[in-house]
């Protein structure tokens, strides 16, 4: 059974002049458990919206998003929060680490809304991403690359089935981007999590066996181009 | 545990705001506690003090002035009454005991009161309690120039057994009005926590015949302290002196006269209460403003927490809990404020009247003030919490430049 199954997904936005615009129209998209998929697309083509819909942060106007057989779109908000807390890990372009929390606390927080805090596992994850000597540092005391490692560890803290990565290398130069990408993929693989990584940088996505262009799966994007 | 961690982090991140708002809660809580407890304790203490007597007989005046002058040793004496008046009431069948007192002199601001030895040997100033002396002291000999000093006055004046002093004329200390007579201290009284503690007691005749006093009124007394055999005697004497006579005033019953005083000044208590409640509202407002104004900077953190799976109600609860924590911290500090305000007020009241207030006495305000302030804090937190509850996640997760 597919881990993620998306069918007839539509997301509309109301513009300031009260016109309704469809930004996403995805007839079909799926991912298998532990699969790693790259998704590319130009800026403004709805990549982040697509991930927010999968994560249940946004709701679609039409369609289904089934994660592990459960339709996220038909869930109440609190149930979607629960799915995020237990089944999804999210890596943001700007990492979105909580500045008032240490590295270890950021990772523990990633667990606390789901399976519960597990200090040993949090420490183990931070070791995996090479941050075992920065457990009690605050994000502001770290370099961009180090912050991203913490974000990767946090995304895996709740032992998710699916990790969503939104332009995770967007703030890094090419060399560091490749290193970071390798890290994300290795850690996801080691933890048995599927990975959906979106980026506008096609070079980054070359290493993925399965790579999609959002423009090809998003009918709304095609219509806009026409 | 997660909620507690989030709240403690937030309190630490907003330390200045937390400190200021907690202090405002502390001030408000301390004021409310002080106003209520000092008011009630003063009321109880003053209406409870009667020095062991039921009534006071004195020159024609207000009953309150008579009681304040004779029992609390404040206020001016309304005048004298003749020795015959004292003899008349002493022999009245409804009177169990009658002790004459004379006032009019002081020593460095502390009143000298002329009295007969019965005050010390026969009177119970409180049920089962008689005035007592510190070791090495004795009661004064009424035929000598000897003095027994109240414990508080002795401590303030530094007087001890064997010391000599010259009284000063009048109730207000004036260095130029020193009397020629020398009195020797023969005893220091143990503290009774009554107005007697701040008095220097000398023999009645000593004060009546002090140099400079009018020799023609040397046998007059300032007032007579009366213990009645039964309440009916009080009604009869009240009728006799106050309604049928017009020369003397019979102040009875003492506790109701003091209660009347507190009823008369109850408007002042109301004003203090209103001020305290307004301060509480301002404090609650400061908690509201402090958290509400920080909501913009917290939006991103809230969105991150939501993206990590925190439910809306967790976010709402965290803000309300934070507001509650500020109130709890404030109320802990409020007890310190209360201690300072109460100690100051109690010291002033004791110095002026000798009446002692107890800061550790149980009072319902010690329960409902913290409970009320914490509930108010929690309620106040609901407003920013509602804003946090509605924080849109997606738009606050957008990269910041």
Coordinates of C-alpha atoms in Angstrom, one line a residue:
Chain A
X1 CA 0.0 0.0 0.0
X2 CA 1.2 3.5 -0.8
X3 CA 2.3 5.6 2.1
X4 CA 1.0 8.8 0.5
X5 CA -1.8 8.9 -2.0
X6 CA -3.1 12.2 -3.4
X7 CA -6.1 12.3 -5.8
X8 CA -7.9 15.3 -7.4
X9 CA -6.3 17.8 -5.0
X10 CA -7.3 21.4 -5.6
X11 CA -6.3 24.5 -3.7
X12 CA -7.7 27.9 -4.4
X13 CA -6.8 31.3 -3.2
X14 CA -9.0 34.4 -3.2
X15 CA -7.0 37.4 -4.5
X16 CA -7.3 40.9 -3.1
X17 CA -9.7 41.8 -6.1
X18 CA -11.9 38.9 -4.9
X19 CA -11.0 36.6 -7.8
X20 CA -10.6 32.9 -7.1
X21 CA -7.3 31.5 -8.3
X22 CA -6.4 27.8 -8.4
X23 CA -2.8 27.4 -7.4
X24 CA -2.8 23.6 -7.1
X25 CA -4.6 21.1 -9.2
X26 CA -2.9 17.7 -8.8
X27 CA -5.0 14.8 -10.2
X28 CA -2.7 12.1 -8.8
X29 CA 0.5 11.7 -6.8
X30 CA 1.8 8.9 -4.6
X31 CA 4.7 7.8 -2.6
X32 CA 5.7 4.4 -1.3
X33 CA 7.0 3.8 2.3
X34 CA 10.7 4.7 2.7
X35 CA 10.7 6.1 -0.9
X36 CA 12.7 9.3 -1.5
X37 CA 11.2 11.7 -4.0
X38 CA 12.5 15.0 -5.3
X39 CA 10.0 17.6 -6.4
X40 CA 11.3 20.6 -8.3
X41 CA 9.6 23.7 -9.5
X42 CA 10.1 27.4 -10.0
X43 CA 9.5 29.9 -7.2
X44 CA 5.8 30.6 -6.8
X45 CA 4.5 27.4 -8.3
X46 CA 3.0 26.1 -5.1
X47 CA 5.7 23.9 -3.8
X48 CA 5.3 25.0 -0.2
X49 CA 1.5 25.0 -0.5
X50 CA 1.7 21.4 -1.7
X51 CA 3.8 20.4 1.4
X52 CA 1.5 22.4 3.8
X53 CA -1.5 20.5 2.4
X54 CA 0.2 17.1 2.9
X55 CA 1.2 18.2 6.4
X56 CA -2.4 19.3 7.2
X57 CA -1.3 22.8 7.9
X58 CA -3.5 24.0 5.1
X59 CA -6.7 22.4 3.9
X60 CA -7.6 21.7 0.2
X61 CA -10.8 22.8 -1.5
X62 CA -11.2 19.5 -3.2
X63 CA -9.5 16.1 -3.3
X64 CA -8.0 13.5 -1.0
X65 CA -4.7 13.2 0.7
X66 CA -4.3 9.8 2.2
X67 CA -1.4 9.2 4.6
X68 CA -1.0 5.6 5.6
X69 CA -4.6 5.0 4.4
X70 CA -6.1 7.9 6.4
X71 CA -7.6 10.9 4.6
X72 CA -6.0 14.0 6.1
X73 CA -8.5 16.3 4.4
X74 CA -11.5 14.8 6.0
X75 CA -10.0 15.1 9.5
X76 CA -10.7 17.7 12.1
X77 CA -7.9 20.2 12.8
X78 CA -6.9 18.6 16.0
X79 CA -6.7 15.2 14.2
X80 CA -4.4 16.8 11.6
X81 CA -2.3 18.2 14.4
X82 CA -2.0 14.7 15.7
X83 CA -0.9 13.3 12.3
X84 CA 1.8 16.0 12.2
X85 CA 2.8 15.2 15.7
X86 CA 3.1 11.4 15.1
X87 CA 3.7 10.8 11.5
X88 CA 5.2 13.7 9.7
X89 CA 8.6 15.4 10.1
X90 CA 9.1 18.9 8.5
X91 CA 12.3 20.5 7.5
X92 CA 11.9 24.2 6.6
X93 CA 14.1 26.3 4.4
X94 CA 14.8 28.7 7.2
X95 CA 14.9 25.8 9.7
X96 CA 12.4 27.4 12.0
X97 CA 14.3 26.5 15.1
X98 CA 13.0 28.0 18.3
X99 CA 15.6 30.6 19.3
X100 CA 14.9 30.3 23.1
X101 CA 15.5 26.6 23.2
X102 CA 18.8 24.7 23.0
X103 CA 19.6 22.2 20.3
X104 CA 18.6 19.3 22.5
X105 CA 15.4 21.1 23.6
X106 CA 14.4 21.8 20.0
X107 CA 14.7 18.1 19.2
X108 CA 12.8 17.2 22.4
X109 CA 10.1 19.6 21.5
X110 CA 9.7 17.8 18.2
X111 CA 8.9 14.7 20.2
X112 CA 6.8 16.1 22.9
X113 CA 3.6 16.7 21.0
X114 CA 3.8 13.2 19.6
X115 CA 5.3 10.1 21.2
X116 CA 6.7 12.0 24.1
X117 CA 10.1 13.2 25.1
X118 CA 12.9 10.7 24.9
X119 CA 16.2 12.3 25.8
X120 CA 18.3 9.3 24.9
X121 CA 16.8 9.2 21.4
X122 CA 17.1 12.9 20.9
X123 CA 20.8 12.7 21.9
X124 CA 21.3 9.8 19.5
X125 CA 19.7 11.8 16.6
X126 CA 22.0 14.7 17.4
X127 CA 24.9 12.4 17.3
X128 CA 23.8 11.0 13.9
X129 CA 23.8 14.5 12.5
X130 CA 27.2 15.2 14.1
X131 CA 26.0 17.7 16.7
X132 CA 26.7 15.7 19.9
X133 CA 29.0 18.5 21.1
X134 CA 26.4 21.2 20.6
X135 CA 23.5 19.8 22.7
X136 CA 23.2 22.8 24.9
X137 CA 24.0 25.5 22.4
X138 CA 21.3 27.9 21.3
X139 CA 20.6 28.2 17.5
X140 CA 22.1 31.7 17.4
X141 CA 25.4 30.2 18.5
X142 CA 25.5 27.9 15.5
X143 CA 26.4 28.3 11.9
X144 CA 23.7 27.9 9.2
X145 CA 24.9 24.4 8.3
X146 CA 24.8 23.4 12.0
X147 CA 21.3 24.9 12.4
X148 CA 20.1 22.8 9.5
X149 CA 21.5 19.6 11.1
X150 CA 19.4 20.4 14.2
X151 CA 16.4 20.9 12.0
X152 CA 17.0 17.5 10.4
X153 CA 17.3 15.8 13.8
X154 CA 14.1 17.6 15.0
X155 CA 12.2 16.4 11.9
X156 CA 13.1 12.8 12.7
X157 CA 12.5 13.1 16.4
X158 CA 8.9 11.8 16.4
X159 CA 9.9 8.8 14.3
X160 CA 7.8 10.0 11.3
X161 CA 6.8 7.9 8.4
X162 CA 7.1 10.8 6.1
X163 CA 9.6 13.7 6.1
X164 CA 8.7 16.8 4.2
X165 CA 11.7 19.0 3.3
X166 CA 10.9 22.5 1.9
X167 CA 14.0 23.9 0.1
X168 CA 16.2 22.6 2.9
X169 CA 19.3 23.6 1.1
X170 CA 18.1 27.0 -0.1
X171 CA 20.3 28.9 2.3
X172 CA 23.4 27.0 1.6
X173 CA 26.1 27.2 -1.0
X174 CA 26.4 24.3 -3.6
X175 CA 29.0 22.4 -1.7
X176 CA 27.3 22.6 1.7
X177 CA 23.9 22.0 0.0
X178 CA 25.1 18.6 -1.4
X179 CA 26.5 17.6 2.0
X180 CA 23.2 18.6 3.7
X181 CA 21.2 16.7 1.1
X182 CA 23.3 13.6 1.6
X183 CA 22.8 13.9 5.4
X184 CA 19.0 14.3 5.1
X185 CA 18.7 11.3 2.8
X186 CA 21.0 9.1 4.9
X187 CA 19.2 9.9 8.1
X188 CA 15.8 9.4 6.6
X189 CA 16.9 6.1 5.2
X190 CA 18.5 5.0 8.5
X191 CA 15.2 5.8 10.3
X192 CA 12.9 4.2 7.7
X193 CA 11.2 7.5 6.8
X194 CA 10.0 8.4 3.3
X195 CA 11.3 11.7 2.1
X196 CA 9.6 14.3 -0.1
X197 CA 12.1 17.0 -0.8
X198 CA 11.1 20.1 -2.8
X199 CA 13.7 22.5 -4.3
X200 CA 13.9 24.9 -7.2
X201 CA 17.5 23.7 -7.7
X202 CA 17.5 20.9 -10.3
X203 CA 21.1 20.2 -9.6
X204 CA 20.3 19.2 -6.1
X205 CA 17.6 16.8 -7.2
X206 CA 19.8 14.9 -9.7
X207 CA 20.7 12.3 -7.1
X208 CA 17.0 11.3 -6.6
X209 CA 15.8 8.1 -8.4
X210 CA 12.3 9.6 -8.5
X211 CA 12.1 13.3 -9.3
X212 CA 9.1 15.2 -10.4
X213 CA 8.6 18.6 -11.7
X214 CA 5.6 20.2 -10.0
X215 CA 4.7 21.9 -13.3
X216 CA 4.0 18.4 -14.8
X217 CA 1.8 17.1 -12.0
X218 CA 0.1 20.4 -11.3
X219 CA -2.6 21.2 -13.9
X220 CA -3.1 24.6 -12.5
X221 CA 0.5 25.4 -13.3
X222 CA 0.1 24.2 -16.9
X223 CA -3.0 26.3 -17.4
X224 CA -1.2 29.4 -16.0
X225 CA 1.7 28.8 -18.4
X226 CA -0.7 28.6 -21.3
Chain B
X1 CA 5.4 18.8 31.3
X2 CA 5.6 20.1 27.7
X3 CA 3.3 23.0 28.7
X4 CA 5.3 23.8 31.8
X5 CA 8.5 23.8 29.7
X6 CA 7.0 26.1 27.1
X7 CA 5.8 28.5 29.7
X8 CA 9.0 28.5 31.7
X9 CA 10.9 29.2 28.5
X10 CA 8.6 32.0 27.6
X11 CA 8.8 33.6 31.1
X12 CA 12.6 33.5 30.8
X13 CA 12.6 34.9 27.3
X14 CA 10.4 37.8 28.4
X15 CA 12.2 38.2 31.7
X16 CA 11.8 42.0 31.9
X17 CA 8.1 42.0 31.1
X18 CA 7.6 39.0 33.5
X19 CA 9.4 40.9 36.3
X20 CA 7.5 44.1 35.8
X21 CA 4.1 42.5 35.5
X22 CA 4.8 40.3 38.5
X23 CA 5.8 43.3 40.6
X24 CA 2.5 45.1 39.7
X25 CA 0.6 42.0 40.7
X26 CA 2.7 41.9 43.9
X27 CA 1.9 45.5 44.7
X28 CA -1.8 45.0 44.1
X29 CA -2.0 41.8 46.1
X30 CA 0.0 43.3 48.9
X31 CA -2.2 46.3 49.0
X32 CA -5.4 44.3 49.1
X33 CA -4.1 42.0 51.8
X34 CA -2.9 45.0 53.8
X35 CA -6.1 47.0 53.5
X36 CA -8.4 44.1 54.5
X37 CA -6.3 42.6 57.2
X38 CA -5.1 45.9 58.8
X39 CA -8.7 47.2 58.7
X40 CA -10.2 44.1 60.3
X41 CA -7.4 43.6 62.8
X42 CA -7.5 47.2 63.9
X43 CA -11.3 47.1 64.2
X44 CA -11.0 43.9 66.3
X45 CA -8.1 45.1 68.4
X46 CA -9.5 48.5 69.2
X47 CA -13.0 47.2 70.1
X48 CA -11.4 44.4 72.1
X49 CA -9.3 46.8 74.2
X50 CA -11.0 48.0 77.4
X51 CA -8.2 47.6 79.9
X52 CA -10.5 45.4 81.9
X53 CA -13.2 48.0 82.4
X54 CA -16.8 48.4 81.3
X55 CA -17.2 52.1 81.4
X56 CA -15.5 55.5 82.0
X57 CA -16.9 58.4 83.9
X58 CA -15.5 61.8 83.1
X59 CA -16.2 65.5 82.6
X60 CA -19.0 66.3 80.2
X61 CA -17.7 65.5 76.7
X62 CA -18.1 63.1 73.9
X63 CA -18.0 59.4 75.0
X64 CA -15.4 58.7 72.3
X65 CA -13.1 61.4 73.6
X66 CA -13.4 60.0 77.1
X67 CA -12.6 56.5 76.0
X68 CA -9.7 57.5 73.8
X69 CA -8.2 59.6 76.6
X70 CA -8.7 57.2 79.5
X71 CA -8.4 53.7 77.9
X72 CA -6.2 54.4 74.8
X73 CA -4.2 57.3 76.3
X74 CA -4.6 59.4 73.2
X75 CA -6.6 62.6 72.8
X76 CA -6.8 65.5 75.3
X77 CA -8.6 65.1 78.6
X78 CA -12.0 66.7 78.4
X79 CA -11.6 68.1 81.9
X80 CA -11.7 67.0 85.5
X81 CA -14.3 65.7 87.9
X82 CA -14.4 66.3 91.7
X83 CA -13.2 63.7 94.1
X84 CA -16.8 63.5 95.5
X85 CA -18.0 62.4 92.1
X86 CA -15.4 59.6 92.3
X87 CA -16.6 58.7 95.7
X88 CA -20.2 58.7 94.6
X89 CA -19.7 56.2 91.8
X90 CA -17.4 54.0 93.8
X91 CA -20.1 53.5 96.4
X92 CA -22.8 52.9 93.8
X93 CA -24.2 49.4 94.3
X94 CA -24.0 48.5 90.6
X95 CA -20.2 49.2 90.5
X96 CA -17.8 46.4 91.3
X97 CA -14.7 48.6 91.2
X98 CA -13.8 52.2 90.3
X99 CA -10.3 53.4 89.8
X100 CA -9.5 57.1 89.4
X101 CA -6.9 58.3 87.0
X102 CA -5.2 61.7 86.5
X103 CA -3.5 62.8 83.4
X104 CA -1.7 66.0 82.4
X105 CA 2.0 65.4 82.3
X106 CA 4.5 63.5 80.2
X107 CA 8.1 62.4 80.0
X108 CA 9.6 62.9 76.6
X109 CA 6.2 62.4 74.9
X110 CA 5.1 59.4 76.9
X111 CA 2.1 60.1 79.1
X112 CA 2.4 60.0 82.9
X113 CA -0.8 58.7 84.5
X114 CA -1.6 59.0 88.1
X115 CA -3.4 55.9 89.4
X116 CA -4.2 54.0 92.6
X117 CA -2.4 50.6 93.2
X118 CA -5.7 48.7 92.6
X119 CA -5.1 49.0 88.9
X120 CA -2.2 46.6 89.2
X121 CA -3.3 44.5 92.1
X122 CA -7.0 43.9 91.3
X123 CA -7.6 44.6 87.7
X124 CA -7.5 41.9 85.0
X125 CA -6.8 43.9 81.8
X126 CA -8.0 40.8 79.8
X127 CA -9.8 37.7 81.0
X128 CA -7.3 35.9 83.3
X129 CA -4.5 38.4 82.7
X130 CA -3.2 40.9 85.3
X131 CA -0.4 43.4 84.7
X132 CA 3.0 42.0 85.6
X133 CA 6.5 43.3 86.2
X134 CA 9.8 42.3 84.8
X135 CA 12.2 40.7 87.3
X136 CA 13.8 43.0 89.9
X137 CA 10.8 45.4 89.9
X138 CA 8.0 46.2 92.3
X139 CA 4.8 48.2 92.1
X140 CA 5.1 51.9 93.2
X141 CA 4.5 53.0 96.8
X142 CA 1.6 55.5 96.6
X143 CA 3.1 57.7 99.2
X144 CA 6.4 58.1 97.3
X145 CA 7.6 59.7 94.1
X146 CA 8.0 56.3 92.3
X147 CA 7.1 55.2 88.8
X148 CA 6.3 52.0 87.0
X149 CA 7.0 52.2 83.3
X150 CA 5.1 50.3 80.6
X151 CA 7.3 47.9 78.6
X152 CA 7.1 49.7 75.3
X153 CA 7.7 53.1 76.9
X154 CA 10.7 51.8 78.8
X155 CA 12.2 50.4 75.7
X156 CA 11.7 53.6 73.8
X157 CA 13.0 55.8 76.6
X158 CA 15.7 53.5 77.7
X159 CA 14.4 53.6 81.3
X160 CA 15.3 50.9 83.8
X161 CA 14.8 50.2 87.4
X162 CA 16.7 52.8 89.5
X163 CA 16.6 55.5 86.9
X164 CA 15.4 59.0 87.9
X165 CA 13.5 61.4 85.7
X166 CA 11.7 64.7 85.8
X167 CA 8.2 64.8 84.5
X168 CA 7.2 67.6 81.9
X169 CA 4.0 69.5 82.1
X170 CA 1.3 68.9 79.5
X171 CA 0.6 66.0 77.2
X172 CA 3.0 67.2 74.5
X173 CA 6.7 67.2 75.3
X174 CA 8.2 70.7 75.8
X175 CA 11.7 70.8 77.2
X176 CA 11.0 74.1 78.9
X177 CA 8.1 72.7 81.0
X178 CA 10.1 70.5 83.2
X179 CA 8.7 69.8 86.7
X180 CA 11.0 70.1 89.7
X181 CA 10.0 66.7 91.1
X182 CA 12.2 63.7 90.6
X183 CA 10.7 60.3 90.2
X184 CA 12.5 57.0 90.5
X185 CA 11.7 54.0 88.4
X186 CA 10.9 51.0 90.6
X187 CA 9.5 48.6 88.1
X188 CA 9.2 47.9 84.4
X189 CA 5.9 46.2 83.3
X190 CA 5.9 43.2 81.1
X191 CA 4.4 43.8 77.7
X192 CA 0.6 43.4 77.8
X193 CA 0.1 44.4 74.1
X194 CA -2.4 47.1 75.4
X195 CA -2.2 50.8 75.6
X196 CA -0.8 50.4 79.1
X197 CA 2.6 49.5 77.6
X198 CA 3.3 53.1 76.5
X199 CA 2.4 54.8 79.7
X200 CA 4.5 55.8 82.8
X201 CA 2.4 55.1 85.8
X202 CA 2.9 57.2 89.0
X203 CA 0.8 57.5 92.2
X204 CA -2.5 59.4 91.8
X205 CA -1.5 62.0 94.4
X206 CA 1.8 62.5 92.8
X207 CA 0.2 63.8 89.6
X208 CA -2.5 65.7 91.4
X209 CA 0.0 67.6 93.5
X210 CA 2.7 68.1 90.9
X211 CA 4.3 71.5 91.2
X212 CA 2.7 74.0 88.8
X213 CA -0.7 72.3 88.9
X214 CA -3.6 74.3 90.3
X215 CA -3.7 73.6 94.1
X216 CA -7.4 74.2 94.2
X217 CA -8.1 71.2 92.0
X218 CA -5.4 69.0 93.6
X219 CA -8.1 66.5 94.6
X220 CA -9.7 66.3 91.2
X221 CA -9.3 63.3 88.9
X222 CA -9.4 63.2 85.1
X223 CA -11.6 60.1 84.8
X224 CA -12.8 57.1 86.7
X225 CA -12.4 53.6 85.2
X226 CA -15.4 51.5 86.1
X227 CA -16.1 47.8 86.3
X228 CA -19.8 47.1 86.6
X229 CA -21.5 44.3 88.5
X230 CA -23.9 43.6 85.7
X231 CA -25.1 45.3 82.4
X232 CA -28.3 46.5 84.1
X233 CA -26.2 48.8 86.2
X234 CA -24.8 50.3 83.0
X235 CA -28.3 51.2 81.8
X236 CA -29.1 52.8 85.2
X237 CA -25.8 54.8 85.3
X238 CA -26.2 55.8 81.7
X239 CA -29.7 57.2 82.5
X240 CA -28.4 58.9 85.6
X241 CA -25.4 60.6 84.2
X242 CA -26.1 61.1 80.5
X243 CA -29.9 61.6 80.3
X244 CA -30.8 63.0 83.7
X245 CA -27.6 64.8 84.5
X246 CA -25.6 67.3 82.4
X247 CA -22.4 67.7 84.3
X248 CA -20.6 64.4 83.7
X249 CA -20.4 61.8 80.9
X250 CA -20.7 58.1 81.5
X251 CA -19.1 56.3 78.5
X252 CA -20.5 52.8 78.3
X253 CA -20.1 50.2 76.8
X254 CA -16.6 50.8 75.7
X255 CA -16.5 48.3 72.8
X256 CA -19.6 49.8 71.2
X257 CA -18.2 53.3 71.4
X258 CA -15.0 52.1 69.6
X259 CA -17.2 50.3 67.1
X260 CA -19.0 53.5 66.4
X261 CA -15.7 55.2 65.7
X262 CA -14.9 52.5 63.1
X263 CA -18.3 52.9 61.6
X264 CA -17.8 56.6 61.2
X265 CA -14.5 56.2 59.4
X266 CA -15.7 53.2 57.3
X267 CA -15.9 55.4 54.3
X268 CA -12.1 55.7 54.5
X269 CA -11.8 51.9 54.4
X270 CA -14.1 51.9 51.3
X271 CA -11.8 54.4 49.6
X272 CA -8.8 52.3 50.4
X273 CA -10.5 49.2 49.2
X274 CA -11.5 50.9 45.9
X275 CA -7.9 52.1 45.4
X276 CA -6.6 48.5 46.1
X277 CA -9.1 47.0 43.6
X278 CA -8.2 49.6 41.0
X279 CA -4.5 48.8 41.5
X280 CA -5.4 45.1 41.0
X281 CA -7.2 46.0 37.7
X282 CA -4.3 48.0 36.5
X283 CA -2.0 45.1 37.4
X284 CA -4.2 42.6 35.5
X285 CA -4.1 45.1 32.6
X286 CA -0.4 45.2 32.7
X287 CA -0.3 41.4 32.4
X288 CA -2.7 41.6 29.5
X289 CA -0.7 44.3 27.8
X290 CA 2.6 42.6 28.4
X291 CA 1.6 39.3 26.9
X292 CA -0.7 40.8 24.2
X293 CA 2.0 43.1 22.9
X294 CA 4.4 40.3 22.6
X295 CA 2.1 38.2 20.5
X296 CA 3.4 39.6 17.2
X297 CA 6.9 38.5 18.1
X298 CA 5.6 35.1 19.3
X299 CA 3.6 34.4 16.1
X300 CA 6.4 32.6 14.4
X301 CA 7.2 30.5 17.5
X302 CA 3.5 29.6 17.8
X303 CA 3.4 28.6 14.1
X304 CA 6.5 26.5 14.6
X305 CA 4.9 24.7 17.6
X306 CA 1.8 24.1 15.6
X307 CA 3.8 22.7 12.7
X308 CA 5.5 20.4 15.1
X309 CA 2.0 19.1 16.1
X310 CA 1.0 21.3 19.0
X311 CA -2.8 21.6 19.1
X312 CA -4.6 24.9 19.3
X313 CA -5.7 24.2 22.8
X314 CA -2.1 23.6 23.9
X315 CA -1.1 27.0 22.6
X316 CA -4.2 28.6 24.3
X317 CA -3.4 26.7 27.5
X318 CA 0.3 27.8 27.4
X319 CA -0.6 31.5 27.2
X320 CA -3.2 31.2 30.0
X321 CA -0.8 29.2 32.1
X322 CA 1.9 31.8 31.5
X323 CA -0.4 34.6 32.6
X324 CA -1.4 32.4 35.6
X325 CA 2.3 31.8 36.5
X326 CA 3.0 35.6 36.4
X327 CA 0.1 36.0 38.8
X328 CA 1.4 33.2 41.1
X329 CA 4.9 34.7 41.1
X330 CA 3.3 38.1 41.8
X331 CA 1.3 36.8 44.7
X332 CA 4.3 35.1 46.2
X333 CA 6.0 38.5 46.2
X334 CA 2.7 40.1 47.3
X335 CA 3.2 38.5 50.7
X336 CA 6.5 40.3 51.0
X337 CA 4.8 43.6 50.1
X338 CA 2.1 42.8 52.6
X339 CA 4.7 42.0 55.3
X340 CA 6.4 45.4 54.7
X341 CA 3.1 47.4 54.6
X342 CA 1.7 45.5 57.6
X343 CA 4.8 45.9 59.7
X344 CA 5.0 49.6 59.0
X345 CA 1.3 50.2 59.8
X346 CA 1.5 48.0 62.9
X347 CA 4.6 49.8 64.2
X348 CA 2.8 53.2 63.7
X349 CA -0.4 52.0 65.4
X350 CA 1.6 50.5 68.3
X351 CA 3.7 53.6 68.7
X352 CA 0.6 55.8 68.7
X353 CA -1.8 53.7 70.7
X354 CA 0.0 50.7 72.2
X355 CA -2.4 48.4 70.4
X356 CA -0.5 45.4 68.8
X357 CA -1.6 43.9 65.5
X358 CA -0.5 40.3 64.6
X359 CA 0.7 39.8 61.0
X360 CA 0.4 36.0 61.4
X361 CA -3.2 35.9 62.5
X362 CA -5.4 33.9 60.1
X363 CA -7.7 36.0 57.9
X364 CA -9.8 34.9 55.0
X365 CA -8.1 37.5 52.8
X366 CA -5.0 35.4 53.0
X367 CA -6.9 32.8 50.9
X368 CA -9.2 34.8 48.7
X369 CA -6.7 37.5 47.7
X370 CA -4.2 35.1 46.1
X371 CA -7.0 33.0 44.7
X372 CA -8.7 36.0 43.3
X373 CA -5.6 37.6 41.8
X374 CA -4.5 34.3 40.3
X375 CA -7.9 33.8 38.8
X376 CA -7.9 37.4 37.5
X377 CA -4.4 36.7 35.9
X378 CA -5.7 33.5 34.3
X379 CA -8.8 35.3 33.0
X380 CA -6.7 38.1 31.6
X381 CA -4.5 35.6 29.8
X382 CA -7.5 34.4 27.9
X383 CA -7.5 37.5 25.6
X384 CA -3.9 37.0 24.2
X385 CA -4.5 33.3 24.3
X386 CA -7.5 33.7 22.0
X387 CA -5.2 35.7 19.7
X388 CA -2.6 32.9 19.8
X389 CA -5.3 30.3 19.2
X390 CA -6.2 32.0 16.0
X391 CA -2.6 32.5 14.8
X392 CA -2.5 31.2 11.1
X393 CA 0.2 28.7 10.8
X394 CA 1.1 28.7 7.2
X395 CA 1.6 32.4 6.8
X396 CA 3.7 32.7 9.9
X397 CA 6.0 29.9 8.8
X398 CA 7.1 31.9 5.7
X399 CA 10.8 32.7 5.5
X400 CA 11.7 36.0 7.1
X401 CA 14.1 38.3 5.4

